[in-house]
Coordinates of C-alpha atoms in Angstrom, one line a residue:
M1 CA 92.3 49.8 91.4
T2 CA 93.0 53.5 92.0
K3 CA 92.7 55.9 89.1
I4 CA 93.0 59.7 89.7
A5 CA 91.7 62.6 87.6
I6 CA 94.0 65.7 87.7
T7 CA 92.0 68.9 87.0
R8 CA 94.8 71.5 87.0
P9 CA 95.1 73.8 83.9
S10 CA 97.2 72.8 80.9
G11 CA 100.9 73.0 81.5
K12 CA 100.6 72.5 85.3
G13 CA 100.9 69.3 87.4
E14 CA 103.7 67.9 85.2
Q15 CA 105.8 66.8 88.2
L16 CA 102.7 65.2 89.8
K17 CA 102.0 63.2 86.7
A18 CA 105.6 62.0 86.5
Q19 CA 105.6 60.9 90.2
L20 CA 102.3 59.0 89.7
K21 CA 103.7 57.3 86.6
Q22 CA 106.9 56.4 88.4
H23 CA 104.9 54.7 91.2
Q24 CA 102.5 53.0 88.7
I25 CA 99.4 54.9 89.9
A26 CA 97.0 55.4 87.0
Y27 CA 95.9 59.0 86.3
L28 CA 94.0 61.1 83.7
H29 CA 94.7 64.7 83.2
T30 CA 91.5 66.7 82.4
P31 CA 91.9 70.5 82.7
V32 CA 88.6 72.1 83.8
L33 CA 89.7 75.7 83.9
S34 CA 91.4 78.1 81.6
L35 CA 93.6 81.0 82.8
T36 CA 93.5 84.2 80.7
S37 CA 95.8 87.1 81.4
I38 CA 94.3 90.6 81.7
T39 CA 96.3 93.4 80.0
L40 CA 96.8 96.5 82.2
D41 CA 97.4 100.0 81.0
A42 CA 100.1 102.3 82.3
Q43 CA 97.8 103.9 84.8
Q44 CA 96.8 100.6 86.3
L45 CA 100.5 99.5 86.6
A46 CA 101.7 102.8 88.0
P47 CA 101.0 101.9 91.7
L48 CA 103.7 99.2 91.4
D49 CA 106.4 101.9 90.9
N50 CA 105.9 103.5 94.3
A51 CA 104.8 100.3 96.2
D52 CA 106.3 99.6 99.6
V53 CA 104.8 96.1 99.8
I54 CA 103.8 93.8 96.9
I55 CA 101.7 90.6 97.7
F56 CA 101.3 87.8 95.1
I57 CA 98.3 85.5 95.5
S58 CA 99.4 82.7 93.2
Q59 CA 101.9 81.5 90.6
D60 CA 99.5 82.6 87.8
A61 CA 99.5 86.1 89.2
V62 CA 103.3 86.2 89.1
Q63 CA 103.5 84.9 85.5
S64 CA 100.7 87.2 84.2
L65 CA 102.3 90.3 85.7
A66 CA 105.8 89.3 84.4
E67 CA 104.4 89.3 80.9
Q68 CA 103.7 93.0 81.0
Y69 CA 105.9 94.4 83.9
S70 CA 109.5 93.2 83.7
T71 CA 111.2 94.7 86.8
L72 CA 109.8 95.2 90.3
P73 CA 111.0 98.3 92.3
A74 CA 114.1 97.5 94.4
H75 CA 112.7 99.2 97.5
A76 CA 109.5 97.1 97.6
K77 CA 109.2 94.1 99.9
L78 CA 107.8 91.0 98.2
F79 CA 105.4 88.5 99.8
A80 CA 103.9 85.2 98.5
V81 CA 101.1 83.1 99.7
G82 CA 103.1 79.9 99.3
E83 CA 106.5 78.5 98.5
Q84 CA 105.8 77.8 94.8
T85 CA 104.6 81.3 94.3
A86 CA 107.8 82.6 95.9
Q87 CA 109.8 80.3 93.6
A88 CA 107.9 81.8 90.6
I89 CA 108.8 85.3 91.8
E90 CA 112.5 84.4 91.9
A91 CA 112.3 82.8 88.5
H92 CA 110.6 85.7 86.8
F93 CA 111.9 88.7 88.7
S94 CA 115.1 87.4 90.3
R95 CA 113.9 88.5 93.7
K96 CA 113.4 86.7 97.0
A97 CA 109.9 86.8 98.5
D98 CA 108.8 85.9 102.1
F99 CA 106.1 83.2 102.5
P100 CA 104.4 81.7 105.5
Q101 CA 104.7 78.2 106.8
Q102 CA 100.9 77.9 106.7
Q103 CA 100.6 78.5 103.0
D104 CA 97.2 80.3 102.8
S105 CA 95.8 83.8 103.3
E106 CA 95.6 83.4 107.1
G107 CA 99.2 82.3 107.3
L108 CA 100.3 85.2 105.1
L109 CA 98.5 87.7 107.2
A110 CA 100.1 86.3 110.4
L111 CA 103.6 87.2 109.2
K112 CA 105.2 89.8 111.5
A113 CA 106.3 92.0 108.6
L114 CA 102.7 92.5 107.6
Q115 CA 101.3 93.6 111.0
D116 CA 102.1 97.3 110.7
L117 CA 101.1 98.7 107.3
D118 CA 100.2 102.2 108.4
A119 CA 100.5 104.7 105.4
K120 CA 102.4 102.1 103.3
Q121 CA 101.7 101.8 99.6
C122 CA 100.5 98.2 99.3
V123 CA 99.8 96.4 95.9
L124 CA 97.9 93.1 95.8
V125 CA 98.6 91.1 92.6
K126 CA 95.8 88.6 92.1
G127 CA 93.2 87.1 89.8
K128 CA 89.7 88.3 89.2
G129 CA 87.3 87.4 92.0
G130 CA 88.4 85.2 94.9
R131 CA 88.6 86.0 98.6
T132 CA 88.8 89.5 99.9
L133 CA 90.4 88.7 103.3
I134 CA 93.9 89.9 102.4
A135 CA 92.6 93.2 100.9
K136 CA 90.3 94.0 103.9
T137 CA 92.9 93.1 106.5
C138 CA 95.6 95.2 104.8
K139 CA 93.2 98.2 104.7
S140 CA 92.3 97.7 108.4
R141 CA 96.0 97.8 109.2
G142 CA 96.4 101.3 107.6
A143 CA 97.7 100.3 104.2
I144 CA 97.0 102.4 101.1
L145 CA 95.9 99.5 99.0
N146 CA 95.9 99.1 95.2
Q147 CA 94.9 95.9 93.4
C148 CA 96.4 94.6 90.1
V149 CA 94.0 92.1 88.7
V150 CA 96.1 90.3 86.1
Y151 CA 94.2 87.2 85.2
E152 CA 90.9 85.5 85.4
R153 CA 89.7 81.9 85.6
A154 CA 86.9 80.4 83.4
A155 CA 85.5 76.9 83.0
L156 CA 86.5 75.3 79.7
E157 CA 83.0 73.9 79.2
E158 CA 79.5 75.3 80.0
T159 CA 78.7 72.1 82.0
A160 CA 80.7 69.2 83.5
D161 CA 78.7 66.5 81.8
G162 CA 81.3 65.8 79.2
W163 CA 84.1 65.4 81.8
L164 CA 81.9 63.3 84.1
D165 CA 80.9 60.9 81.2
H166 CA 84.5 60.4 80.3
W167 CA 85.6 59.9 84.0
R168 CA 82.9 57.3 84.6
E169 CA 83.9 55.5 81.5
Q170 CA 87.6 55.6 82.6
Q171 CA 86.5 54.4 86.1
I172 CA 88.0 57.3 88.0
T173 CA 88.2 56.8 91.8
A174 CA 89.6 60.1 93.0
I175 CA 89.9 63.7 91.8
V176 CA 92.5 66.4 92.5
L177 CA 91.0 69.9 92.9
S178 CA 93.2 72.9 93.5
S179 CA 90.6 75.7 93.9
N180 CA 87.0 76.5 94.7
A181 CA 86.5 77.5 91.1
A182 CA 87.6 74.0 90.0
I183 CA 85.2 72.5 92.5
D184 CA 82.3 74.5 91.0
A185 CA 83.3 73.6 87.5
V186 CA 83.3 69.9 88.3
F187 CA 80.0 69.9 90.1
N188 CA 78.3 72.0 87.4
T189 CA 75.8 69.4 86.3
Q190 CA 72.0 68.9 86.5
S191 CA 72.3 65.1 86.2
E192 CA 71.4 63.3 89.5
Q193 CA 73.4 60.2 88.3
H194 CA 76.5 62.3 87.8
L195 CA 76.1 63.9 91.2
D196 CA 75.6 60.6 93.0
W197 CA 78.6 59.2 91.2
L198 CA 80.7 62.2 92.2
K199 CA 79.7 62.0 95.8
Q200 CA 81.2 58.5 96.0
R201 CA 84.7 59.6 94.8
D202 CA 87.6 60.6 96.9
F203 CA 88.9 64.2 96.7
Y204 CA 92.5 65.5 97.1
L205 CA 92.4 69.3 98.0
V206 CA 95.2 71.8 98.7
S207 CA 93.6 74.1 101.3
Q208 CA 91.3 73.8 104.3
R209 CA 89.0 76.5 102.8
S210 CA 88.4 74.2 99.8
C211 CA 87.7 71.3 102.2
D212 CA 85.1 73.3 104.1
Y213 CA 83.6 74.6 100.8
L214 CA 83.3 71.0 99.4
Q215 CA 81.6 69.8 102.6
Q216 CA 79.2 72.7 102.9
E217 CA 78.2 73.3 99.3
Y218 CA 78.1 69.7 98.0
Q219 CA 77.7 67.6 101.2
I220 CA 80.8 65.5 100.6
A221 CA 81.7 63.3 103.7
E222 CA 84.9 64.2 105.6
T223 CA 86.2 60.6 105.1
Q224 CA 86.3 61.1 101.3
I225 CA 88.4 64.3 101.5
Y226 CA 92.2 64.3 101.8
L227 CA 94.0 67.6 102.5
A228 CA 97.6 68.2 101.2
D229 CA 100.2 70.2 103.0
G230 CA 100.2 72.8 100.2
A231 CA 99.5 73.4 96.6
S232 CA 102.8 72.0 95.2
D233 CA 102.9 68.8 93.2
D234 CA 105.1 67.2 95.9
A235 CA 102.6 68.0 98.6
V236 CA 99.7 66.6 96.5
F237 CA 101.7 63.4 95.7
S238 CA 102.6 62.9 99.3
C239 CA 98.9 63.2 100.2
I240 CA 98.0 60.6 97.6
K241 CA 100.7 58.2 98.7
S242 CA 99.7 58.6 102.4
S243 CA 96.0 57.9 101.6
Q244 CA 97.1 54.8 99.5
K245 CA 99.0 53.4 102.5
Q246 CA 96.1 54.0 104.8
Q247 CA 93.7 52.1 102.4
V248 CA 96.2 49.2 102.0
S249 CA 96.6 49.0 105.8
T250 CA 92.9 49.0 106.4
M251 CA 92.4 46.2 103.8
S252 CA 95.2 44.2 105.3
E253 CA 93.7 44.3 108.8
E254 CA 90.3 43.2 107.5
Q255 CA 91.8 40.3 105.7
K256 CA 93.7 38.9 108.7
Q257 CA 92.3 35.7 110.2
P258 CA 93.0 34.3 113.7
T259 CA 95.5 31.4 113.7
A260 CA 95.6 28.4 116.0
A261 CA 98.4 28.2 118.6
S262 CA 101.2 25.9 117.4
E263 CA 102.1 23.0 119.6
K264 CA 105.5 23.0 121.3
P265 CA 108.1 20.6 119.7
S266 CA 108.8 17.5 121.6
V267 CA 112.3 17.1 123.0
P268 CA 113.8 13.7 122.3
E269 CA 114.8 11.7 125.3
T270 CA 118.5 11.1 125.8
K271 CA 120.0 8.0 127.2
P272 CA 122.8 8.2 129.9
M273 CA 126.3 7.3 128.6
K274 CA 128.3 4.7 130.5
Q275 CA 131.5 6.1 132.1
K276 CA 134.8 4.3 131.6
I277 CA 138.1 4.8 133.7
S278 CA 141.3 4.9 131.6
K279 CA 144.8 4.1 132.9
V280 CA 146.3 7.0 130.9
G281 CA 143.9 9.3 132.7
V282 CA 145.0 8.1 136.1
L283 CA 148.6 8.7 135.2
A284 CA 147.9 12.3 134.0
L285 CA 146.0 13.1 137.2
L286 CA 149.1 12.0 139.3
I287 CA 151.5 14.2 137.3
A288 CA 149.2 17.3 137.6
T289 CA 149.0 16.9 141.4
A290 CA 152.7 16.8 141.8
T291 CA 153.2 19.9 139.5
G292 CA 150.6 21.9 141.5
V293 CA 152.4 21.2 144.8
M294 CA 155.7 22.5 143.3
T295 CA 154.1 25.7 141.9
T296 CA 152.5 26.6 145.2
G297 CA 155.9 26.5 146.9
L298 CA 157.4 28.9 144.3
I299 CA 154.5 31.4 144.6
V300 CA 154.9 31.6 148.4
H301 CA 158.6 32.3 148.1
G302 CA 158.0 35.0 145.4
Q303 CA 155.4 36.6 147.5
Q304 CA 157.7 37.0 150.4
I305 CA 160.5 38.6 148.2
S306 CA 158.2 41.2 146.5
D307 CA 156.2 42.5 149.5
K308 CA 158.4 45.7 149.7
T309 CA 158.2 46.2 145.9
Y310 CA 154.4 46.0 146.0
A311 CA 154.2 48.5 148.9
A312 CA 156.3 51.0 146.9
L313 CA 154.1 50.6 143.9
D314 CA 151.0 51.2 146.0
A315 CA 152.5 54.4 147.3
L316 CA 153.3 55.5 143.7
K317 CA 149.8 54.7 142.6
T318 CA 148.3 56.7 145.4
E319 CA 150.4 59.7 144.7
N320 CA 149.7 59.4 141.0
S321 CA 146.0 59.2 141.6
A322 CA 146.2 62.4 143.7
L323 CA 148.1 64.2 141.0
K324 CA 145.5 63.0 138.4
N325 CA 142.7 64.4 140.6
E326 CA 144.5 67.7 141.0
L327 CA 145.0 67.8 137.2
K328 CA 141.4 67.0 136.5
Q329 CA 140.3 69.7 139.0
S330 CA 142.6 72.2 137.3
Q331 CA 141.2 71.2 133.8
Q332 CA 137.7 71.7 135.1
N333 CA 138.5 75.1 136.6
L334 CA 140.2 76.1 133.3
A335 CA 137.1 74.9 131.4
A336 CA 134.8 76.8 133.7
L337 CA 137.0 80.0 133.3
Q338 CA 136.9 79.5 129.5
S339 CA 133.1 79.0 129.6
E340 CA 132.6 82.1 131.7
Q341 CA 134.8 84.1 129.4
S342 CA 132.9 82.8 126.4
R343 CA 129.6 83.6 128.1
V344 CA 130.7 87.1 129.0
S345 CA 132.0 87.7 125.5
Q346 CA 128.8 86.4 124.0
A347 CA 126.7 88.6 126.3
V348 CA 128.8 91.7 125.4
N349 CA 128.5 90.9 121.7
Q350 CA 124.7 90.4 122.1
S351 CA 124.4 93.6 124.0
L352 CA 126.4 95.5 121.4
S353 CA 124.4 93.9 118.6
S354 CA 121.1 94.7 120.3
Q355 CA 122.1 98.3 120.9
A356 CA 123.2 98.6 117.3
A357 CA 120.0 97.1 116.1
Q358 CA 117.9 99.4 118.3
L359 CA 119.8 102.4 117.1
Q360 CA 119.4 101.3 113.5
E361 CA 115.7 100.6 113.9
S362 CA 115.3 103.9 115.7
F363 CA 117.1 105.8 112.9
A364 CA 115.1 103.9 110.3
A365 CA 111.8 104.6 112.1
Q366 CA 112.7 108.3 112.4
L367 CA 113.7 108.5 108.7
D368 CA 110.6 106.6 107.6
S369 CA 108.5 109.0 109.7
K370 CA 110.1 112.1 108.2
L371 CA 109.7 110.7 104.7
R372 CA 106.1 109.8 105.4
Q373 CA 105.4 113.3 106.7
A374 CA 107.0 114.8 103.7
D375 CA 105.0 112.5 101.4
Q376 CA 101.8 113.5 103.2
Q377 CA 102.6 117.2 102.9
L378 CA 103.4 116.9 99.2
S379 CA 100.3 114.8 98.7
G380 CA 98.1 117.3 100.6
A381 CA 99.5 120.2 98.5
A382 CA 98.9 118.3 95.3
I383 CA 95.3 117.5 96.4
N384 CA 94.6 121.1 97.2
E385 CA 95.9 122.2 93.9
A386 CA 93.8 119.6 92.1
V387 CA 90.6 120.8 93.9
Y388 CA 91.3 124.5 93.1
L389 CA 92.0 123.7 89.4
H390 CA 89.0 121.5 89.1
R391 CA 86.7 124.3 90.4
L392 CA 88.3 126.7 87.9
A393 CA 87.6 124.2 85.1
V394 CA 83.9 123.9 86.2
F395 CA 83.6 127.7 86.2
K396 CA 85.1 128.0 82.7
V397 CA 82.7 125.4 81.3
A398 CA 79.5 126.5 83.1
A399 CA 79.9 130.3 83.2
E400 CA 82.2 131.2 80.4
Q401 CA 81.5 128.2 78.1
D402 CA 85.2 128.1 77.4
Y403 CA 85.5 124.4 76.6
Q404 CA 89.1 124.6 75.3
G405 CA 90.2 126.4 78.4
G406 CA 88.3 123.9 80.6
A407 CA 89.9 121.0 78.9
A408 CA 93.4 122.5 79.4
V409 CA 92.8 123.0 83.2
L410 CA 91.4 119.4 83.5
K411 CA 94.6 118.1 81.9
R412 CA 96.6 119.8 84.6
V413 CA 94.4 118.2 87.3
H414 CA 95.0 114.8 85.6
D415 CA 98.8 115.4 85.8
V416 CA 98.6 116.5 89.4
L417 CA 96.6 113.4 90.6
L418 CA 98.6 110.9 88.6
A419 CA 101.0 110.3 91.5
Q420 CA 98.3 109.7 94.0
S421 CA 97.0 106.3 95.2
N422 CA 93.6 104.7 94.4
N423 CA 93.2 107.2 91.6
T424 CA 92.0 105.0 88.8
E425 CA 88.4 106.1 88.8
V426 CA 89.3 109.8 89.1
L427 CA 91.7 109.7 86.3
K428 CA 89.2 107.8 84.1
A429 CA 86.5 110.4 84.8
L430 CA 89.0 113.3 84.0
A431 CA 90.0 111.6 80.7
D432 CA 86.3 111.3 79.8
D433 CA 85.6 115.0 80.6
I434 CA 88.6 116.1 78.6
A435 CA 87.5 114.1 75.6
L436 CA 83.9 115.5 76.0
L437 CA 85.1 119.1 76.0
N438 CA 87.4 118.6 73.1
A439 CA 84.5 117.2 71.1
Q440 CA 82.3 120.3 71.6
P441 CA 81.9 122.4 68.4
Q442 CA 83.8 125.7 68.8
P443 CA 82.4 128.8 67.0
A444 CA 85.0 130.9 65.2
V445 CA 84.6 133.7 67.7
E446 CA 88.1 135.1 67.0
S447 CA 87.7 135.2 63.2
I448 CA 84.2 136.8 63.5
Y449 CA 85.4 139.4 65.9
L450 CA 88.3 140.3 63.6
E451 CA 85.9 140.5 60.6
L452 CA 83.6 142.9 62.6
H453 CA 86.7 144.9 63.4
G454 CA 87.6 145.2 59.8
L455 CA 84.1 146.4 58.9
L456 CA 84.3 149.0 61.6
N457 CA 87.5 150.4 60.0
Q458 CA 85.6 150.7 56.6
V459 CA 82.7 152.7 57.9
D460 CA 84.4 156.1 57.4
A461 CA 85.0 155.3 53.8
L462 CA 81.4 154.3 53.0
P463 CA 79.6 156.9 50.8
L464 CA 76.2 158.2 52.0
V465 CA 73.1 158.7 49.8
T466 CA 73.4 162.5 48.5
L467 CA 71.4 164.6 46.2
Q468 CA 72.4 164.6 42.5
L469 CA 71.7 168.1 41.1
P470 CA 70.7 168.4 37.5
E471 CA 72.8 170.5 35.1
T472 CA 72.3 174.3 35.2
R473 CA 69.9 175.6 32.6
Q474 CA 71.5 177.9 30.1
Q475 CA 70.0 181.4 30.0
A476 CA 69.6 183.6 26.9
P477 CA 71.7 186.7 26.9
A478 CA 69.9 189.6 28.5
E479 CA 69.5 191.9 25.5
L480 CA 66.9 194.7 25.6
S481 CA 64.2 194.9 23.0
T482 CA 63.5 198.0 21.0
E483 CA 59.8 197.4 21.0
V484 CA 57.8 199.5 23.4
S485 CA 55.5 196.6 24.1
D486 CA 58.4 194.6 25.5
W487 CA 59.0 197.0 28.3
Q488 CA 58.2 194.4 30.9
T489 CA 60.7 192.0 29.4
N490 CA 63.2 194.7 29.1
L491 CA 62.6 195.7 32.8
K492 CA 63.0 192.1 33.9
R493 CA 66.3 191.7 31.9
T494 CA 67.6 195.0 33.3
W495 CA 66.8 193.8 36.8
Q496 CA 68.5 190.4 36.3
G497 CA 71.6 192.2 35.0
L498 CA 71.7 194.4 38.1
V499 CA 71.1 191.5 40.5
D500 CA 73.7 189.2 38.8
D501 CA 76.4 191.5 40.0
F502 CA 75.5 190.8 43.7
I503 CA 73.7 187.3 43.7
K504 CA 74.3 184.3 41.5
I505 CA 71.1 182.6 40.7
R506 CA 71.1 179.2 38.9
E507 CA 68.1 177.5 37.6
R508 CA 67.7 173.7 37.3
D509 CA 65.1 171.4 35.9
V510 CA 63.9 169.7 39.1
T511 CA 60.5 170.0 40.8
V512 CA 61.4 168.4 44.3
V513 CA 64.6 169.1 46.1
D514 CA 65.6 166.8 49.2
P515 CA 67.2 168.5 52.1
L516 CA 71.0 168.3 52.1
L517 CA 72.9 166.6 55.1
D518 CA 75.5 168.7 56.7
A519 CA 78.9 167.2 57.9
Q520 CA 77.7 166.6 61.5
E521 CA 74.6 164.7 60.4
Q522 CA 76.8 162.5 58.1
Q523 CA 79.1 161.7 61.1
L524 CA 76.1 160.8 63.2
L525 CA 74.8 158.3 60.6
K526 CA 78.3 156.7 60.4
A527 CA 78.6 156.7 64.2
Q528 CA 75.3 154.8 64.4
L529 CA 76.5 152.2 62.0
R530 CA 79.7 151.8 64.0
G531 CA 77.5 151.5 67.2
Y532 CA 75.6 148.5 65.7
L533 CA 78.8 146.8 64.7
S534 CA 80.4 147.4 68.1
Q535 CA 77.3 146.0 69.8
A536 CA 77.6 142.9 67.7
Q537 CA 81.2 142.5 68.8
T538 CA 80.3 142.9 72.5
A539 CA 77.5 140.3 72.2
L540 CA 79.9 137.9 70.5
M541 CA 82.4 138.1 73.3
D542 CA 79.6 137.8 75.9
K543 CA 78.2 134.8 74.0
Q544 CA 74.7 136.4 73.6
A545 CA 73.7 135.1 70.2
S546 CA 70.3 136.8 70.0
V547 CA 71.8 140.3 70.7
F548 CA 74.6 139.5 68.1
F549 CA 72.1 138.7 65.3
T550 CA 69.8 141.6 66.2
A551 CA 72.7 144.1 66.0
L552 CA 73.8 142.8 62.6
K553 CA 70.3 143.1 61.3
Q554 CA 70.0 146.7 62.5
A555 CA 73.3 147.5 60.9
Q556 CA 72.2 146.0 57.6
Q557 CA 68.9 148.0 57.6
H558 CA 70.8 151.2 58.5
L559 CA 73.3 150.6 55.7
E560 CA 70.4 150.1 53.2
A561 CA 68.6 153.3 54.3
Y562 CA 71.4 155.9 54.4
F563 CA 74.3 154.6 52.3
A564 CA 74.8 154.4 48.6
A565 CA 73.8 150.8 47.7
D566 CA 75.2 151.0 44.2
K567 CA 78.8 151.6 45.5
A568 CA 81.2 148.7 45.6
E569 CA 82.2 149.5 49.2
V570 CA 78.6 149.4 50.4
K571 CA 77.8 146.2 48.5
A572 CA 80.8 144.5 50.1
M573 CA 79.8 145.4 53.6
Q574 CA 76.2 144.4 52.8
S575 CA 77.4 140.9 51.7
A576 CA 79.6 140.6 54.8
L577 CA 76.7 141.5 57.1
I578 CA 74.5 138.9 55.4
E579 CA 77.2 136.2 55.8
L580 CA 77.7 137.0 59.5
Q581 CA 74.0 136.6 60.1
Q582 CA 74.2 133.0 58.7
Q583 CA 77.0 131.9 61.2
P584 CA 75.8 128.9 63.3
L585 CA 76.5 130.3 66.8
Q586 CA 75.4 128.3 69.8
F587 CA 76.4 129.6 73.1
S588 CA 73.8 128.1 75.4
R589 CA 75.0 124.4 75.4
K590 CA 75.2 122.9 78.9
V591 CA 78.0 120.4 79.5
Q592 CA 78.0 118.4 82.8
L593 CA 81.4 117.2 84.0
S594 CA 81.3 113.7 85.4
S595 CA 84.6 114.1 87.2
E596 CA 83.1 116.5 89.7
Q597 CA 81.2 113.9 91.7
V598 CA 84.0 111.2 91.3
L599 CA 86.5 113.7 92.7
K600 CA 84.3 114.4 95.7
S601 CA 84.0 110.7 96.5
W602 CA 87.7 110.2 96.1
L603 CA 88.5 113.1 98.5
A604 CA 86.0 111.7 101.0
E605 CA 87.9 108.4 101.0
E606 CA 91.3 110.0 101.3
V607 CA 90.3 112.3 104.1
A608 CA 88.5 109.6 106.1
P609 CA 90.5 108.1 109.0

């Protein structure tokens, strides 16, 4: 008794199961693969918006794409590997799709509309893995190819032992397999008993490629393999019914036995009947003879009367026949003229249609060529702009260490390349570099520069260290003594009185007197302090950390040596200089942009013929 295992994923093969049940063919549905949709981001779906040709590999590809992309571009031509895939496209996107009579990759690539793909944006909607024939052929025909991988297949179990135990218990005689992945999942066992049992089953497959794969990889005999006309449930069921009829026919021929020739039936012998002569019969014969003689006489007389009539009728018949022949000839001539007129009219219409089609094709080709040239010019200008901007970004990062500026330039490069084809890797590398640059710590260069500028403006108001003179000593009044012995004192006082009119002499209680600074020397000291602060500013802008900190240290030492440390202004500048020396400035970090090499590789592929 035939019992078939159906291995298609859950939700598929429902029509096949219904047909098997209707024809009382036992089956067991055991899914061996799971289909998981892959979510695509906006950049991965972007090639669909500008696609000229969209090719769908399977129904699963159509359904997975429809879950995340609702409307296909109106200008794009749609192609499907098989009829069911085309029906799925119409169901999900309300669009017709072309499909080949030979429903496989080779049949699809043989379509006339896919022969010339030069410079056309082609998107291949498929599952993960699988054959690369369509992609390679489209590229070889000049297509700008992008692939949308929207789902992946995976075996439901790590090994097939569980399925095979169940199938052996259920006495499965044949297995339906719809892909090479399903074949691998079913034969994924280390048990020799399971393999021997599998090799004795019949297999219903949906493509010649799977037939070759099953024979080559698992050594299944050709007599055990049945190939359906396609992947649809109807095609698989027709294959199953056909194989059932062949098996029944073979069994019937084997069961036939030779039969002995039957004997001919005997014919019973008949006895001759004895003839009797009746008087009534003799009387009837005499009456018939007399009647015949009388009738013959009447016929001869009638024949003589109507000879002329018959001659006139023959003449009319001959004339009528001639008229009929002429009418027939006239009808034939008229039919020939009508046929000739129809042929000439059809030829004229065909000629006009052909000329109109040629003109339309010529105009469409010229328009397509002009549009293609315009697209290429725009694309070339965009690529040149992207290359220039990327070099500028590299210079900003490497030479100027301007990470924010570099990130802004790379963002512009990303926007320029967004409309190009096969740009996924480049856009990903640019996004990584932008994130890397934005993550770099940014010293507060502007705030530090402005703080140094404020300190420079305060230098003129800083007090220098100056000599603090003691109070003038009070002198006794210069009165002369009347004593003769005080003549020296009297002489000294007289002299002081005379000198005081010309020179003012003050006496102070101090033993050491520091030299006083004139105005020019004070300006030089302040100018030197300003020089240290200006040097720190320049080093900050040039990203020279060592020079920056050295200049600040020298400014601090100069401030301590020549300016009044007890004054509030000097104390404030001293504190500001100490805080500036504690700033964590790092200008020597090296950042390597990964997009540089990826952009070079992408450009090499775009420029290559």
